[in-house]
Coordinates of C-alpha atoms in Angstrom, one line a residue:
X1 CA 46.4 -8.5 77.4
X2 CA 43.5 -10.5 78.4
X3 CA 43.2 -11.3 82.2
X4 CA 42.0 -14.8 81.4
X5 CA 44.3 -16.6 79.6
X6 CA 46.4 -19.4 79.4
X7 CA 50.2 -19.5 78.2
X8 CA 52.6 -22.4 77.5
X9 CA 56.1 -22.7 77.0
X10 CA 58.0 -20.4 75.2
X11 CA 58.5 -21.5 71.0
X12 CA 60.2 -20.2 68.3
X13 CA 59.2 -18.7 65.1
X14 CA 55.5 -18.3 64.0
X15 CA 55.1 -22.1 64.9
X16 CA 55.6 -21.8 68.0
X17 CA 58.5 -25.0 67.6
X18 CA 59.1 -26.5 70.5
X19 CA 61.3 -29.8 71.1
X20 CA 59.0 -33.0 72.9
X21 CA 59.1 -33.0 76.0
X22 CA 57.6 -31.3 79.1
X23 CA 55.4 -28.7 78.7
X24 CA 55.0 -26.5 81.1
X25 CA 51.5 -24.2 81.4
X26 CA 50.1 -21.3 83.3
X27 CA 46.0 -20.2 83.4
X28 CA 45.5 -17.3 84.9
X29 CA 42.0 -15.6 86.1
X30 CA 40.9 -12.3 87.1
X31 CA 37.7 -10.9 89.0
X32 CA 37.6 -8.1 86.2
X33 CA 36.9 -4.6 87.9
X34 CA 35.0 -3.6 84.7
X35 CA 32.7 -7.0 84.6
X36 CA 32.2 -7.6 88.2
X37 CA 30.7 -5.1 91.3
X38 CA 31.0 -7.9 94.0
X39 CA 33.6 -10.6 94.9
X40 CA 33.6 -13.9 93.4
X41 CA 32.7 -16.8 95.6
X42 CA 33.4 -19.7 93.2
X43 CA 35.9 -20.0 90.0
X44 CA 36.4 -23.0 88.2
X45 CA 39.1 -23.5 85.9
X46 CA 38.5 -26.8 83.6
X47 CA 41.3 -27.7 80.7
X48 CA 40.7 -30.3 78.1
X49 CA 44.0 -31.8 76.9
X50 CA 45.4 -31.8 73.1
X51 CA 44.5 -35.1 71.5
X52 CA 48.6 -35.2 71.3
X53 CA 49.2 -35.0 74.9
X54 CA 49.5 -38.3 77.3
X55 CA 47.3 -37.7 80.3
X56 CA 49.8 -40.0 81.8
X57 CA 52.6 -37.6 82.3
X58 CA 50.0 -34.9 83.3
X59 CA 51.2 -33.0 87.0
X60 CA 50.3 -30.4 88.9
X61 CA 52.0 -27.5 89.9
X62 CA 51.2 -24.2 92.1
X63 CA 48.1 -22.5 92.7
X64 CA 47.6 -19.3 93.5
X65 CA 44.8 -16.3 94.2
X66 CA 45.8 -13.1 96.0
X67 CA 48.1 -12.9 98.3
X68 CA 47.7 -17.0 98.6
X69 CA 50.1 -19.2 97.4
X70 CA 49.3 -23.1 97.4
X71 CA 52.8 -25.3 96.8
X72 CA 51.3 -28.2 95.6
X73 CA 53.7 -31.3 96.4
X74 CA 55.4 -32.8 93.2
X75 CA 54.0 -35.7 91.0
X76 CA 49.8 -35.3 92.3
X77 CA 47.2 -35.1 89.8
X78 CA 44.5 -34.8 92.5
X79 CA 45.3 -31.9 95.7
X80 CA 42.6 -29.8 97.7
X81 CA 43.5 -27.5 100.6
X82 CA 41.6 -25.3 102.4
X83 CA 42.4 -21.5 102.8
X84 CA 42.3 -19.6 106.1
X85 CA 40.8 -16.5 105.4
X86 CA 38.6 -15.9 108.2
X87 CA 41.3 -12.9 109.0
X88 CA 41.1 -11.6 106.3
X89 CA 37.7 -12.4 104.0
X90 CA 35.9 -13.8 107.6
X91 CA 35.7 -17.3 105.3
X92 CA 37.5 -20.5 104.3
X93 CA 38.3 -21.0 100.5
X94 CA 38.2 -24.9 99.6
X95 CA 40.8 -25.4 96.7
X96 CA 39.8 -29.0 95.1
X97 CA 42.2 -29.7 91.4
X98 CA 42.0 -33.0 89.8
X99 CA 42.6 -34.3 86.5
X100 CA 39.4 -37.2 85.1
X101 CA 41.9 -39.6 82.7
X102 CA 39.1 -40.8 81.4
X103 CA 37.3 -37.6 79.4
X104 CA 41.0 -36.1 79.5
X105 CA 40.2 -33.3 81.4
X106 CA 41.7 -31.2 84.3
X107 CA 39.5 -28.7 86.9
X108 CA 40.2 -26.8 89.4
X109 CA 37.9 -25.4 91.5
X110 CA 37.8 -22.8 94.4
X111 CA 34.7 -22.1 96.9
X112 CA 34.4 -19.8 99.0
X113 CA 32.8 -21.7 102.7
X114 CA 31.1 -20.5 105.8
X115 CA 33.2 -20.8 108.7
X116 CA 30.1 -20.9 110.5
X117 CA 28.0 -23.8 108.9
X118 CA 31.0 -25.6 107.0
X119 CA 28.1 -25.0 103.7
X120 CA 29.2 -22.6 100.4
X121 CA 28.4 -19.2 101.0
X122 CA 24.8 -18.1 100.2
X123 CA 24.7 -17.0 97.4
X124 CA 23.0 -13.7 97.9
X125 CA 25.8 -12.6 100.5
X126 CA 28.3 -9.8 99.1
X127 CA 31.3 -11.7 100.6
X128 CA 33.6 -14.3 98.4
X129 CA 37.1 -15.0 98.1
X130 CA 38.5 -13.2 95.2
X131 CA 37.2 -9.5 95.1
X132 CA 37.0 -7.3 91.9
X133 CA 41.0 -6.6 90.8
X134 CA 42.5 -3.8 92.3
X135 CA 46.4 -2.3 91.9
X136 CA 47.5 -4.9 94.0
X137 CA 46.5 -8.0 92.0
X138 CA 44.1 -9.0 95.1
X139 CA 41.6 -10.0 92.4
X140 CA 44.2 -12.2 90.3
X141 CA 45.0 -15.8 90.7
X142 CA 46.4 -18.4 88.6
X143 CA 46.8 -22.2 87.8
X144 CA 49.9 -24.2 87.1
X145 CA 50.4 -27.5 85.5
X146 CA 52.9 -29.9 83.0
X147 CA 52.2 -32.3 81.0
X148 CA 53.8 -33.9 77.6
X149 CA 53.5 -35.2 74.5
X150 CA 52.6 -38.8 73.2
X151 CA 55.2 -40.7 72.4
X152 CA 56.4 -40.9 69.0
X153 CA 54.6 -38.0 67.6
X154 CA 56.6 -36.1 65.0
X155 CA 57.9 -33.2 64.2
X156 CA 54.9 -31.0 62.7
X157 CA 52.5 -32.3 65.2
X158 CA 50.7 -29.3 66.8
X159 CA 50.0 -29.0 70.1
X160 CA 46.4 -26.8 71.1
X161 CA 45.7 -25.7 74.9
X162 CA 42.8 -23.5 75.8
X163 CA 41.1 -23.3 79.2
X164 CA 37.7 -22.0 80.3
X165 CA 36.7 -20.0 83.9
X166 CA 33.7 -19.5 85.2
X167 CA 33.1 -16.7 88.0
X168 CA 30.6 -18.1 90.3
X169 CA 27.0 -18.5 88.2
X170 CA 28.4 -16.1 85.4
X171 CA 28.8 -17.1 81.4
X172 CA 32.2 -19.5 81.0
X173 CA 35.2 -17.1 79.5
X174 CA 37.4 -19.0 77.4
X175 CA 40.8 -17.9 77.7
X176 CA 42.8 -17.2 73.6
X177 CA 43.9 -20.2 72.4
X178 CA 47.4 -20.9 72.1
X179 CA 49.2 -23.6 70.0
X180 CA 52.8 -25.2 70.0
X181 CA 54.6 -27.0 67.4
X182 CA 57.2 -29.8 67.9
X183 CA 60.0 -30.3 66.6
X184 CA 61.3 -34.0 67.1
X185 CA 64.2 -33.6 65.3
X186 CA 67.5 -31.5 65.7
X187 CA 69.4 -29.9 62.8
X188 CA 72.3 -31.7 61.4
X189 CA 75.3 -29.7 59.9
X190 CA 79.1 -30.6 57.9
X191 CA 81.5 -28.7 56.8
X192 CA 81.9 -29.3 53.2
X193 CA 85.1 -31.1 52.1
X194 CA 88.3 -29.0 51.9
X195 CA 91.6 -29.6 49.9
X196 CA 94.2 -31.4 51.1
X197 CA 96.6 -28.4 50.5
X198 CA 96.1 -24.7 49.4
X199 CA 98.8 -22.2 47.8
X200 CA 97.4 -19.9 50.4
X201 CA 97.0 -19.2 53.6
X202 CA 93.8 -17.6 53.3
X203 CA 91.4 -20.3 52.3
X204 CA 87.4 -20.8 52.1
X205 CA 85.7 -22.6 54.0
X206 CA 82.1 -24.0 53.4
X207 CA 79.2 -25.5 55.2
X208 CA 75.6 -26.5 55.1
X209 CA 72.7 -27.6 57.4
X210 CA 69.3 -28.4 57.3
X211 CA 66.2 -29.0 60.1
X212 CA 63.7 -32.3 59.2
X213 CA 60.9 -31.6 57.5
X214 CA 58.1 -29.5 59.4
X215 CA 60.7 -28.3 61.8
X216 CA 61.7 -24.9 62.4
X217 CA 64.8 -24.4 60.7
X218 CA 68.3 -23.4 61.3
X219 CA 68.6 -20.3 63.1
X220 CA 72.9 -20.0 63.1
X221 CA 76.2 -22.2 62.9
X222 CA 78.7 -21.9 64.9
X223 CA 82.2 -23.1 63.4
X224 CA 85.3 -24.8 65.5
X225 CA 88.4 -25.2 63.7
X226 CA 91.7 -27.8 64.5
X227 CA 95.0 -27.3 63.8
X228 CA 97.6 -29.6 63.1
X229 CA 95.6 -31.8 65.3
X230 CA 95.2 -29.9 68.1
X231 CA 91.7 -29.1 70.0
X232 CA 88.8 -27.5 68.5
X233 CA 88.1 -23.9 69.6
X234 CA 85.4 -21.7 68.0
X235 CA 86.4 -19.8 65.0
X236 CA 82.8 -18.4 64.1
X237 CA 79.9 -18.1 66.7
X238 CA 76.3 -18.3 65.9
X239 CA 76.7 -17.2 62.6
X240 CA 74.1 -17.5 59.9
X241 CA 76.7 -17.3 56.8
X242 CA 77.3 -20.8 55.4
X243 CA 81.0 -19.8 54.0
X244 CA 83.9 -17.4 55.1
X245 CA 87.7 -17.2 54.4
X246 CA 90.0 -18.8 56.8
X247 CA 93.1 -17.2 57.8
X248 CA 95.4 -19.8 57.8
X249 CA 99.2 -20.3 58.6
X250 CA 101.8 -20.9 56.1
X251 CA 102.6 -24.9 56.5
X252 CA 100.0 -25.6 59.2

């Protein structure tokens, strides 16, 4: 577990398939007990979208450090705030996220500001915002945000997300990469053809599917049967065989 990182939404298989759509992401950031002797007094958290992903549908979500929990309002790609902390940290925090269209490119950025002078802290003082992590998670904080695909792109396309922090003056920390890949099209299944009449009851019954190319695959049927006309109800659930013997009724 890294305590920088950033995670998307959750995929299957080793491609990490998802279906287009909204994606959501979380970036998370951590004054590292074993890195840092002091509290941080600025973190900035900058993301450079995937190629793949329309800056258009980009929104931001929650923020959150510590005990502090920003609900941004729905539908913003710009926000600030600023933190109280004067009880606390005897300091303001300004929180300032945007998103530049143009180079593609969302930051957030917290700062820790005298309550005195309205300036950023000096920054030889020993106070900041975010101390070094502790059992509580008082040195945690994280960054929320959705955005989605381009239209039109295919299944196969792959989606890339990685975010860099940087604790106040420090060397930038790029959080693991992550990836996603979509899968634009759903699997399409048919029961195979059966006889018009059997000199059983007990009959087989076969079927096939298949996902587009580049997709992820088939991962189960799951098989309704009629009778006579009636309604459908589910004879097999979520199976992954593609043939089983039905037990039929003599003359239905």
């Amino acid at each position: 577990f890294d305590p920088n990182d950033i995670a998307g939404p959750a995929g299957v298989g080793p491609g990490n398939h998802v279906a287009p759509g909204l994606m959501p992401y979380t970036v998370r950031f951590e004054n590292d007990p074993d890195r840092a002797s002091a509290p941080a007094q600025t973190v900035t958290v900058t993301h450079a979208l995937d190629a793949d992903l329309d800056p258009a549908t980009f929104r931001l979500g929650d923020i959150g450090f510590g005990d502090t929990l920003l609900d941004v309002p729905d539908g913003l790609t710009h926000y600030e705030a600023r933190v109280d902390l004067r009880a606390t940290h005897g300091l303001f925090v300004d929180v300032v996220a945007d998103l530049n269209a143009a180079t593609r490119t969302a930051t957030w950025t917290f700062r820790s500001v005298d309550p005195a002078t309205g300036a950023p802290l000096d920054p030889v003082s020993i106070a900041g915002f975010l101390p070094p992590n502790g059992d509580y998670g008082e040195g945690e904080g994280f960054v929320r945000f959705t955005v989605s695909p381009l239209a039109g792109r295919g299944t196969g396309t792959r989606i890339n997300a990685q975010a860099r922090i940087v604790f106040d003056t420090n060397d930038p920390i790029d959080t693991p990469p992550v990836f996603h890949t979509l899968d634009a099209g759903g699997p399409a299944s048919r029961v195979l053809p059966l006889p018009a009449q059997v000199a059983a009851p007990d009959f087989v019954v076969r079927w096939a599917g298949a996902d587009d190319a580049g997709g992820v695959g088939v991962a189960g049927y799951t098989v309704s049967v009629s009778e006579d006309g009636g309604p459908f109800r589910v004879w097999l659930a979520d199976t992954v065989a593609t043939e089983a013997v039905f037990p039929g009724r003599a003359g239905g």
